[in-house]
Tab-separated table of C-alpha atoms in Angstrom:
chain	number	residue	atom	x	y	z
A	1	UNK	CA	16.914	79.828	-29.088
A	2	UNK	CA	14.698	80.273	-26.027
A	3	UNK	CA	11.335	82.023	-26.139
A	4	UNK	CA	10.240	84.851	-23.854
A	5	UNK	CA	7.127	86.862	-23.157
A	6	UNK	CA	7.434	88.699	-26.488
A	7	UNK	CA	7.020	85.372	-28.244
A	8	UNK	CA	3.934	84.528	-26.181
A	9	UNK	CA	2.320	87.886	-26.921
A	10	UNK	CA	3.230	87.581	-30.591
A	11	UNK	CA	1.763	84.057	-30.615
A	12	UNK	CA	-1.561	85.267	-29.233
A	13	UNK	CA	-1.587	88.249	-31.595
A	14	UNK	CA	-0.978	86.014	-34.617
A	15	UNK	CA	-3.595	83.586	-33.305
A	16	UNK	CA	-6.145	86.365	-33.246
A	17	UNK	CA	-5.207	87.317	-36.815
A	18	UNK	CA	-5.525	83.722	-38.024
A	19	UNK	CA	-8.871	83.227	-36.268
A	20	UNK	CA	-10.144	86.366	-37.986
A	21	UNK	CA	-8.750	85.322	-41.391
A	22	UNK	CA	-10.106	81.769	-41.118
A	23	UNK	CA	-13.384	82.727	-39.497
A	24	UNK	CA	-15.531	81.863	-42.525
A	25	UNK	CA	-13.652	78.630	-43.176
A	26	UNK	CA	-14.207	77.453	-39.584
A	27	UNK	CA	-17.867	78.456	-39.762
A	28	UNK	CA	-18.278	76.429	-42.970
A	29	UNK	CA	-16.577	73.375	-41.440
A	30	UNK	CA	-18.712	73.631	-38.320
A	31	UNK	CA	-21.877	74.133	-40.365
A	32	UNK	CA	-21.334	70.682	-41.880
A	33	UNK	CA	-21.120	68.766	-38.597
A	34	UNK	CA	-21.815	71.168	-35.733
A	35	UNK	CA	-23.744	74.337	-35.044
A	36	UNK	CA	-21.668	76.622	-37.295
A	37	UNK	CA	-20.491	78.940	-34.541
A	38	UNK	CA	-16.859	77.820	-34.130
A	39	UNK	CA	-15.354	80.491	-36.397
A	40	UNK	CA	-17.353	83.265	-34.825
A	41	UNK	CA	-16.666	82.027	-31.287
A	42	UNK	CA	-12.910	81.724	-31.817
A	43	UNK	CA	-12.721	85.122	-33.484
A	44	UNK	CA	-14.643	86.718	-30.612
A	45	UNK	CA	-12.583	84.853	-28.006
A	46	UNK	CA	-9.247	85.962	-29.403
A	47	UNK	CA	-10.432	89.534	-29.818
A	48	UNK	CA	-11.077	89.431	-26.068
A	49	UNK	CA	-7.574	87.997	-25.544
A	50	UNK	CA	-6.035	90.908	-27.474
A	51	UNK	CA	-8.105	93.414	-25.530
A	52	UNK	CA	-6.931	91.958	-22.208
A	53	UNK	CA	-3.307	91.893	-23.404
A	54	UNK	CA	-3.631	95.629	-24.057
A	55	UNK	CA	-5.083	96.307	-20.623
A	56	UNK	CA	-2.578	94.331	-18.553
A	57	UNK	CA	0.629	93.483	-20.416
A	58	UNK	CA	1.940	90.155	-19.043
A	59	UNK	CA	5.479	89.808	-17.695
A	60	UNK	CA	6.092	86.136	-18.413
A	61	UNK	CA	4.987	83.678	-21.119
A	62	UNK	CA	2.994	81.792	-18.480
A	63	UNK	CA	1.155	84.962	-17.447
A	64	UNK	CA	0.288	85.652	-21.092
A	65	UNK	CA	-1.171	82.168	-21.531
A	66	UNK	CA	-3.132	82.408	-18.288
A	67	UNK	CA	-4.641	85.684	-19.410
A	68	UNK	CA	-5.607	84.043	-22.706
A	69	UNK	CA	-7.168	81.115	-20.847
A	70	UNK	CA	-9.437	83.339	-18.772
A	71	UNK	CA	-10.518	85.427	-21.766
A	72	UNK	CA	-11.294	82.369	-23.906
A	73	UNK	CA	-13.259	80.596	-21.207
A	74	UNK	CA	-15.415	83.616	-20.610
A	75	UNK	CA	-15.970	84.867	-24.134
A	76	UNK	CA	-16.116	81.831	-26.447
A	77	UNK	CA	-19.478	80.555	-25.194
A	78	UNK	CA	-19.305	77.080	-26.772
A	79	UNK	CA	-17.357	73.922	-25.955
A	80	UNK	CA	-14.156	75.367	-27.422
A	81	UNK	CA	-14.045	77.932	-24.576
A	82	UNK	CA	-13.495	75.557	-21.663
A	83	UNK	CA	-11.379	73.247	-23.841
A	84	UNK	CA	-8.905	75.873	-25.067
A	85	UNK	CA	-9.134	77.698	-21.761
A	86	UNK	CA	-8.092	74.553	-19.925
A	87	UNK	CA	-5.312	73.938	-22.474
A	88	UNK	CA	-3.799	77.415	-22.075
A	89	UNK	CA	-4.216	77.334	-18.320
A	90	UNK	CA	-2.487	73.973	-17.933
A	91	UNK	CA	0.300	75.160	-20.234
A	92	UNK	CA	0.651	78.327	-18.138
A	93	UNK	CA	0.815	76.278	-14.939
A	94	UNK	CA	3.439	74.014	-16.498
A	95	UNK	CA	5.585	77.042	-17.441
A	96	UNK	CA	5.248	78.685	-14.035
A	97	UNK	CA	7.314	81.841	-13.599
A	98	UNK	CA	9.852	81.009	-16.325
A	99	UNK	CA	10.987	84.090	-18.216
A	100	UNK	CA	12.571	82.128	-21.067
A	101	UNK	CA	11.266	78.817	-22.374
A	102	UNK	CA	13.644	76.190	-23.713
A	103	UNK	CA	12.712	73.144	-25.801
A	104	UNK	CA	12.053	70.920	-22.784
A	105	UNK	CA	9.789	73.449	-21.047
A	106	UNK	CA	7.940	74.017	-24.293
A	107	UNK	CA	7.366	70.306	-24.932
A	108	UNK	CA	6.202	69.995	-21.335
A	109	UNK	CA	3.729	72.857	-21.798
A	110	UNK	CA	2.346	71.320	-25.012
A	111	UNK	CA	1.867	68.005	-23.219
A	112	UNK	CA	0.089	69.738	-20.328
A	113	UNK	CA	-2.179	71.555	-22.788
A	114	UNK	CA	-3.064	68.332	-24.608
A	115	UNK	CA	-3.702	66.507	-21.326
A	116	UNK	CA	-5.978	69.347	-20.217
A	117	UNK	CA	-8.045	69.059	-23.395
A	118	UNK	CA	-8.296	65.288	-22.974
A	119	UNK	CA	-9.314	65.624	-19.323
A	120	UNK	CA	-11.905	68.332	-19.954
A	121	UNK	CA	-13.415	66.879	-23.133
A	122	UNK	CA	-12.953	63.199	-22.287
A	123	UNK	CA	-12.105	62.538	-25.936
A	124	UNK	CA	-9.538	60.081	-27.270
A	125	UNK	CA	-7.441	59.956	-30.413
A	126	UNK	CA	-9.743	59.069	-33.321
A	127	UNK	CA	-12.907	60.642	-31.861
A	128	UNK	CA	-12.736	63.396	-34.539
A	129	UNK	CA	-11.935	66.230	-32.153
A	130	UNK	CA	-9.101	68.673	-31.491
A	131	UNK	CA	-7.287	65.813	-29.745
A	132	UNK	CA	-6.546	64.444	-33.222
A	133	UNK	CA	-4.450	67.545	-33.884
A	134	UNK	CA	-2.928	67.893	-30.403
A	135	UNK	CA	-1.799	64.339	-29.802
A	136	UNK	CA	0.366	64.029	-32.943
A	137	UNK	CA	1.668	67.549	-32.229
A	138	UNK	CA	2.819	66.514	-28.749
A	139	UNK	CA	4.414	63.324	-30.075
A	140	UNK	CA	6.281	65.247	-32.770
A	141	UNK	CA	7.422	67.844	-30.213
A	142	UNK	CA	8.752	65.089	-27.936
A	143	UNK	CA	10.679	63.482	-30.811
A	144	UNK	CA	12.362	66.749	-31.735
A	145	UNK	CA	13.208	67.341	-28.083
A	146	UNK	CA	14.735	63.851	-27.813
A	147	UNK	CA	16.826	64.573	-30.933
A	148	UNK	CA	18.205	67.723	-29.336
A	149	UNK	CA	16.160	70.254	-31.283
A	150	UNK	CA	15.614	73.770	-29.935
A	151	UNK	CA	12.319	75.429	-28.974
A	152	UNK	CA	11.698	76.745	-32.482
A	153	UNK	CA	12.186	73.291	-33.990
A	154	UNK	CA	9.818	71.823	-31.372
A	155	UNK	CA	7.096	74.292	-32.379
A	156	UNK	CA	7.670	73.766	-36.096
A	157	UNK	CA	7.322	70.002	-35.719
A	158	UNK	CA	4.211	70.383	-33.531
A	159	UNK	CA	2.571	72.721	-36.038
A	160	UNK	CA	3.256	70.403	-38.950
A	161	UNK	CA	1.988	67.334	-37.113
A	162	UNK	CA	-1.169	69.169	-36.007
A	163	UNK	CA	-1.940	70.119	-39.608
A	164	UNK	CA	-1.521	66.499	-40.724
A	165	UNK	CA	-3.619	65.413	-37.730
A	166	UNK	CA	-6.422	67.785	-38.699
A	167	UNK	CA	-6.492	66.283	-42.220
A	168	UNK	CA	-6.735	62.777	-40.765
A	169	UNK	CA	-10.076	63.690	-39.159
A	170	UNK	CA	-11.728	63.785	-42.624
A	171	UNK	CA	-12.855	60.133	-42.766
A	172	UNK	CA	-13.511	59.705	-39.036
A	173	UNK	CA	-16.944	59.269	-37.461
A	174	UNK	CA	-17.428	61.750	-34.628
A	175	UNK	CA	-17.854	60.284	-31.168
A	176	UNK	CA	-17.888	63.495	-29.103
A	177	UNK	CA	-19.789	66.765	-29.111
A	178	UNK	CA	-22.607	67.804	-31.369
A	179	UNK	CA	-21.046	66.169	-34.438
A	180	UNK	CA	-21.543	62.785	-32.763
A	181	UNK	CA	-25.311	63.218	-33.175
A	182	UNK	CA	-24.727	62.874	-36.924
A	183	UNK	CA	-23.130	59.443	-36.579
A	184	UNK	CA	-21.792	58.175	-39.913
A	185	UNK	CA	-22.848	61.366	-41.669
A	186	UNK	CA	-19.997	63.120	-39.866
A	187	UNK	CA	-17.476	61.223	-42.019
A	188	UNK	CA	-16.135	63.177	-44.985
A	189	UNK	CA	-15.901	66.471	-43.108
A	190	UNK	CA	-12.839	67.901	-41.369
A	191	UNK	CA	-13.215	68.608	-37.666
A	192	UNK	CA	-13.293	72.370	-37.074
A	193	UNK	CA	-11.670	72.090	-33.631
A	194	UNK	CA	-8.746	70.149	-35.065
A	195	UNK	CA	-8.364	72.826	-37.769
A	196	UNK	CA	-8.399	75.710	-35.291
A	197	UNK	CA	-5.890	73.819	-33.128
A	198	UNK	CA	-3.554	73.417	-36.107
A	199	UNK	CA	-3.891	77.136	-36.866
A	200	UNK	CA	-3.026	78.059	-33.268
A	201	UNK	CA	0.055	75.844	-33.280
A	202	UNK	CA	1.086	77.267	-36.639
A	203	UNK	CA	0.798	80.748	-35.096
A	204	UNK	CA	3.088	79.590	-32.265
A	205	UNK	CA	5.751	78.453	-34.740
A	206	UNK	CA	5.419	81.595	-36.856
A	207	UNK	CA	5.745	83.794	-33.770
A	208	UNK	CA	8.983	81.967	-32.961
A	209	UNK	CA	10.376	83.015	-36.334
A	210	UNK	CA	9.642	79.863	-38.269
A	211	UNK	CA	8.692	80.919	-41.817
A	212	UNK	CA	4.934	80.905	-42.272
A	213	UNK	CA	3.441	78.166	-44.434
A	214	UNK	CA	6.597	76.084	-44.682
A	215	UNK	CA	6.178	73.901	-41.648
A	216	UNK	CA	7.296	70.739	-43.395
B	1	UNK	CA	-25.880	72.982	7.358
B	2	UNK	CA	-27.642	73.471	4.066
B	3	UNK	CA	-26.892	72.846	0.438
B	4	UNK	CA	-27.116	75.421	-2.368
B	5	UNK	CA	-28.250	74.382	-5.833
B	6	UNK	CA	-26.733	75.844	-9.007
B	7	UNK	CA	-28.100	75.474	-12.544
B	8	UNK	CA	-25.699	76.112	-15.436
B	9	UNK	CA	-27.458	76.285	-18.780
B	10	UNK	CA	-26.753	77.637	-22.250
B	11	UNK	CA	-29.927	79.660	-21.889
B	12	UNK	CA	-30.778	82.203	-19.223
B	13	UNK	CA	-34.451	81.341	-19.625
B	14	UNK	CA	-33.831	77.625	-19.117
B	15	UNK	CA	-31.767	78.246	-15.986
B	16	UNK	CA	-34.303	80.647	-14.503
B	17	UNK	CA	-37.267	78.517	-15.547
B	18	UNK	CA	-35.846	75.348	-14.044
B	19	UNK	CA	-35.175	77.198	-10.789
B	20	UNK	CA	-38.669	78.699	-10.793
B	21	UNK	CA	-40.177	75.231	-11.156
B	22	UNK	CA	-38.035	73.554	-8.511
B	23	UNK	CA	-38.513	76.422	-6.040
B	24	UNK	CA	-42.243	75.638	-6.021
B	25	UNK	CA	-41.430	72.409	-4.240
B	26	UNK	CA	-38.587	73.634	-2.101
B	27	UNK	CA	-39.344	77.122	-0.750
B	28	UNK	CA	-36.419	77.268	1.676
B	29	UNK	CA	-33.701	76.173	-0.732
B	30	UNK	CA	-31.191	78.664	-2.168
B	31	UNK	CA	-30.934	78.425	-5.962
B	32	UNK	CA	-28.479	80.060	-8.344
B	33	UNK	CA	-29.429	80.255	-12.036
B	34	UNK	CA	-26.568	80.786	-14.486
B	35	UNK	CA	-27.514	80.919	-18.150
B	36	UNK	CA	-26.280	82.460	-21.383
B	37	UNK	CA	-23.250	84.623	-22.046
B	38	UNK	CA	-22.505	87.972	-20.438
B	39	UNK	CA	-23.844	89.787	-23.520
B	40	UNK	CA	-27.104	87.846	-23.512
B	41	UNK	CA	-26.409	85.243	-26.194
B	42	UNK	CA	-26.893	81.486	-25.933
B	43	UNK	CA	-23.750	80.010	-24.408
B	44	UNK	CA	-21.913	79.623	-21.146
B	45	UNK	CA	-19.767	82.115	-19.286
B	46	UNK	CA	-17.051	81.035	-16.904
B	47	UNK	CA	-16.891	84.280	-14.925
B	48	UNK	CA	-20.626	84.250	-14.259
B	49	UNK	CA	-20.443	80.602	-13.251
B	50	UNK	CA	-17.554	81.191	-10.848
B	51	UNK	CA	-19.401	84.175	-9.379
B	52	UNK	CA	-22.482	82.023	-8.749
B	53	UNK	CA	-20.360	79.324	-7.119
B	54	UNK	CA	-18.724	81.857	-4.824
B	55	UNK	CA	-22.080	83.393	-3.854
B	56	UNK	CA	-23.441	79.940	-3.140
B	57	UNK	CA	-20.439	78.902	-1.095
B	58	UNK	CA	-20.672	81.971	1.105
B	59	UNK	CA	-24.442	82.489	1.357
B	60	UNK	CA	-26.257	79.224	0.934
B	61	UNK	CA	-24.174	76.632	2.283
B	62	UNK	CA	-22.581	74.965	5.138
B	63	UNK	CA	-22.329	71.685	3.364
B	64	UNK	CA	-21.598	72.713	-0.202
B	65	UNK	CA	-23.144	73.163	-3.609
B	66	UNK	CA	-24.719	70.715	-5.991
B	67	UNK	CA	-24.549	71.768	-9.634
B	68	UNK	CA	-26.700	70.667	-12.565
B	69	UNK	CA	-25.746	71.583	-16.118
B	70	UNK	CA	-27.463	71.054	-19.437
B	71	UNK	CA	-25.388	70.305	-22.556
B	72	UNK	CA	-21.737	69.315	-22.983
B	73	UNK	CA	-20.042	72.689	-22.810
B	74	UNK	CA	-22.115	73.795	-19.826
B	75	UNK	CA	-20.777	70.697	-18.047
B	76	UNK	CA	-17.242	71.664	-19.060
B	77	UNK	CA	-17.763	75.243	-17.916
B	78	UNK	CA	-19.087	73.987	-14.584
B	79	UNK	CA	-16.039	71.722	-14.227
B	80	UNK	CA	-13.696	74.600	-15.035
B	81	UNK	CA	-15.487	76.886	-12.586
B	82	UNK	CA	-15.105	74.225	-9.908
B	83	UNK	CA	-11.370	74.141	-10.607
B	84	UNK	CA	-11.171	77.935	-10.210
B	85	UNK	CA	-13.402	78.506	-7.204
B	86	UNK	CA	-12.150	78.878	-3.649
B	87	UNK	CA	-13.518	75.590	-2.296
B	88	UNK	CA	-13.528	73.042	-5.145
B	89	UNK	CA	-14.124	70.147	-2.736
B	90	UNK	CA	-17.478	71.616	-1.752
B	91	UNK	CA	-18.849	71.763	-5.290
B	92	UNK	CA	-20.460	68.547	-6.553
B	93	UNK	CA	-21.502	68.214	-10.176
B	94	UNK	CA	-24.510	65.936	-10.598
B	95	UNK	CA	-24.743	63.763	-13.693
B	96	UNK	CA	-28.491	64.068	-14.119
B	97	UNK	CA	-31.175	65.423	-16.449
B	98	UNK	CA	-31.449	69.138	-15.709
B	99	UNK	CA	-35.103	69.653	-14.832
B	100	UNK	CA	-35.912	66.298	-13.266
B	101	UNK	CA	-32.577	66.163	-11.468
B	102	UNK	CA	-33.001	69.682	-10.114
B	103	UNK	CA	-36.468	68.939	-8.755
B	104	UNK	CA	-35.228	65.774	-7.069
B	105	UNK	CA	-32.210	67.632	-5.662
B	106	UNK	CA	-34.422	70.483	-4.441
B	107	UNK	CA	-36.776	68.139	-2.601
B	108	UNK	CA	-33.863	66.309	-1.013
B	109	UNK	CA	-32.323	69.620	0.056
B	110	UNK	CA	-35.608	70.850	1.472
B	111	UNK	CA	-35.769	67.599	3.446
B	112	UNK	CA	-32.424	68.382	5.022
B	113	UNK	CA	-30.138	66.088	3.036
B	114	UNK	CA	-26.412	66.879	2.862
B	115	UNK	CA	-24.553	67.543	-0.391
B	116	UNK	CA	-23.597	63.959	-1.255
B	117	UNK	CA	-27.160	62.781	-0.680
B	118	UNK	CA	-28.567	65.678	-2.711
B	119	UNK	CA	-26.271	64.763	-5.600
B	120	UNK	CA	-27.364	61.128	-5.296
B	121	UNK	CA	-31.021	62.198	-5.322
B	122	UNK	CA	-30.477	64.100	-8.573
B	123	UNK	CA	-28.626	61.191	-10.130
B	124	UNK	CA	-31.237	58.649	-9.089
B	125	UNK	CA	-33.700	60.208	-11.511
B	126	UNK	CA	-34.512	57.906	-14.371
B	127	UNK	CA	-36.908	58.203	-17.237
B	128	UNK	CA	-39.759	55.832	-17.929
B	129	UNK	CA	-41.802	53.361	-15.929
B	130	UNK	CA	-39.182	50.592	-15.799
B	131	UNK	CA	-37.523	52.272	-12.841
B	132	UNK	CA	-40.143	50.956	-10.484
B	133	UNK	CA	-39.099	47.422	-11.257
B	134	UNK	CA	-35.880	45.506	-11.178
B	135	UNK	CA	-34.560	43.408	-14.050
B	136	UNK	CA	-36.817	40.496	-13.174
B	137	UNK	CA	-39.854	42.738	-13.447
B	138	UNK	CA	-40.813	42.658	-9.813
B	139	UNK	CA	-41.317	45.671	-7.621
B	140	UNK	CA	-38.251	46.424	-5.508
B	141	UNK	CA	-40.116	45.973	-2.271
B	142	UNK	CA	-40.455	42.255	-2.917
B	143	UNK	CA	-37.870	39.881	-1.536
B	144	UNK	CA	-37.138	42.017	1.502
B	145	UNK	CA	-39.618	40.268	3.725
B	146	UNK	CA	-42.672	41.807	5.304
B	147	UNK	CA	-42.647	45.558	5.952
B	148	UNK	CA	-42.728	46.723	9.548
B	149	UNK	CA	-45.658	49.009	8.841
B	150	UNK	CA	-47.960	49.511	5.933
B	151	UNK	CA	-51.108	51.308	4.993
B	152	UNK	CA	-53.302	51.961	2.002
B	153	UNK	CA	-54.906	55.359	1.464
B	154	UNK	CA	-57.264	56.730	-1.163
B	155	UNK	CA	-56.414	60.055	-2.772
B	156	UNK	CA	-59.165	62.601	-2.301
B	157	UNK	CA	-57.586	65.713	-3.736
B	158	UNK	CA	-58.831	66.530	-7.271
B	159	UNK	CA	-55.390	66.660	-8.876
B	160	UNK	CA	-54.192	63.337	-7.495
B	161	UNK	CA	-50.473	62.666	-7.285
B	162	UNK	CA	-48.860	65.575	-9.131
B	163	UNK	CA	-45.610	67.338	-8.469
B	164	UNK	CA	-46.312	69.131	-5.173
B	165	UNK	CA	-47.851	66.151	-3.344
B	166	UNK	CA	-44.981	63.985	-4.594
B	167	UNK	CA	-42.536	66.539	-3.261
B	168	UNK	CA	-44.287	66.626	0.113
B	169	UNK	CA	-44.213	62.854	0.469
B	170	UNK	CA	-40.621	62.506	-0.728
B	171	UNK	CA	-39.385	65.428	1.350
B	172	UNK	CA	-41.006	64.153	4.543
B	173	UNK	CA	-39.896	60.559	4.129
B	174	UNK	CA	-36.335	61.676	3.344
B	175	UNK	CA	-36.130	63.194	6.811
B	176	UNK	CA	-37.077	59.962	8.563
B	177	UNK	CA	-35.018	56.907	9.433
B	178	UNK	CA	-37.003	54.613	7.197
B	179	UNK	CA	-36.988	52.731	3.918
B	180	UNK	CA	-40.406	53.357	2.471
B	181	UNK	CA	-42.023	52.437	-0.812
B	182	UNK	CA	-45.227	53.828	-2.255
B	183	UNK	CA	-46.943	51.501	-4.709
B	184	UNK	CA	-43.606	49.738	-5.028
B	185	UNK	CA	-41.474	52.794	-5.866
B	186	UNK	CA	-38.971	54.645	-3.714
B	187	UNK	CA	-40.966	56.959	-1.451
B	188	UNK	CA	-38.141	59.518	-1.337
B	189	UNK	CA	-37.986	59.899	-5.128
B	190	UNK	CA	-40.260	62.696	-6.273
B	191	UNK	CA	-39.882	61.601	-9.892
B	192	UNK	CA	-40.851	58.011	-9.213
B	193	UNK	CA	-43.840	59.106	-7.144
B	194	UNK	CA	-45.005	61.382	-9.953
B	195	UNK	CA	-44.543	58.618	-12.501
B	196	UNK	CA	-47.124	56.555	-10.585
B	197	UNK	CA	-49.711	58.975	-12.007
B	198	UNK	CA	-52.304	58.066	-9.378
B	199	UNK	CA	-55.427	60.170	-9.863
B	200	UNK	CA	-58.266	61.165	-7.518
B	201	UNK	CA	-59.846	57.995	-6.118
B	202	UNK	CA	-56.665	56.007	-6.739
B	203	UNK	CA	-54.824	54.347	-3.886
B	204	UNK	CA	-51.374	54.742	-2.385
B	205	UNK	CA	-49.934	51.703	-0.660
B	206	UNK	CA	-47.152	52.645	1.729
B	207	UNK	CA	-44.760	49.975	2.990
B	208	UNK	CA	-42.110	51.010	5.496
B	209	UNK	CA	-39.137	49.334	7.105
B	210	UNK	CA	-36.881	50.796	9.790
B	211	UNK	CA	-37.028	52.737	13.043
B	212	UNK	CA	-39.479	55.399	11.884
B	213	UNK	CA	-41.810	53.007	10.021
B	214	UNK	CA	-44.958	53.966	11.876
B	215	UNK	CA	-44.145	57.675	11.640
B	216	UNK	CA	-43.651	57.302	7.887
B	217	UNK	CA	-46.966	55.559	7.274
B	218	UNK	CA	-48.697	58.034	9.558
B	219	UNK	CA	-47.114	60.955	7.721
B	220	UNK	CA	-48.396	59.812	4.327
B	221	UNK	CA	-51.826	59.016	5.797
B	222	UNK	CA	-52.170	62.521	7.169
B	223	UNK	CA	-51.058	64.137	3.914
B	224	UNK	CA	-53.534	62.089	1.907
B	225	UNK	CA	-56.386	62.727	4.367
B	226	UNK	CA	-55.722	66.459	4.217
B	227	UNK	CA	-55.741	66.301	0.429
B	228	UNK	CA	-52.177	67.611	0.515
B	229	UNK	CA	-53.601	70.940	1.607
B	230	UNK	CA	-55.347	71.376	-1.733
B	231	UNK	CA	-58.970	71.001	-0.656
């Protein structure tokens, strides 16, 4: 099954719902190792995304993601704004004018998004950042693609791997962003950016029709 | 050809304050202060940053913009804005401390430096007194042979070597074809000159090498004799 603009809009809509539902959880995670604004910032950013979607309905999945990128970069205010903004923008560029996205295009867009986050944040796997959710997600997506899976299966695998990746940040010592100021005291807390990334990828799989909460 | 200077901060007050300070030493330079989110909170705003870049590219500049940013996400916002603006090649992001880097960049711009040199001036700023010396602990002027021209002048202005005199010396020397040191530090670095902390009655020793050596020594002599216009 290929995915069109309805999927992209549904993805962003579900993302906004999840950011609102998990707002307090993200704030609590960020309070432990950051400046406790991640939940609020993401909620505000995705509200802006929804508002823009209402004003100018996009015609392609790429256009929807580009719109999201601009809204997030302007409204989030913290580091997550440029990071997610770059991710969505690179994904949009990778998709181009495609009306329907197949598994290969989707895996390519996920890779572009991850590479954008790495380039903008200059973080590597193991730095206790959102890269620790995105990199396993991209690897899992590529494996499913190689095995002949469809776009929905690619998203399901990416979402599951991102959730596992977020959990693996628990014992890590942060080497990027404000959490890095804490040094060893950052160990024992889950990275809020990795958690929000896993939620966004879960929203992508759910929007594609993959049953919520059973991404394993 | 001039260079515009952009400050991207999480705080509107920091951006405006840094510009206010640097403008004291560089009255002809065009500054753009970007700080805080559109609704007045602490944070960075991509649209505002892009708008400032575009204004700078059209109004201020023939040679481009040099950008200084404060904390991590302001740097990322500045990078993103560069990616989105119409002439990304003309926007240079300096890896420098915001206030000190901006002052150094402003003085270099006032002295007529082009964008790459302005960026380098911002990035040459270092903290602490060790900058005046190399790893062996000797002043950088040593080992280059005798200077072409030199002179030693006593400061007569009450405030001694503070920010504005340092900016005047650095700005003037930057416009000359000369390598000049003042008490062993780079004469074109406003920060290094200020870090000398020479008070009234203290002495400045100028050593110059290059085509404009005598002009350079003469320039500093005149500034010192006139008390930098402060007496």
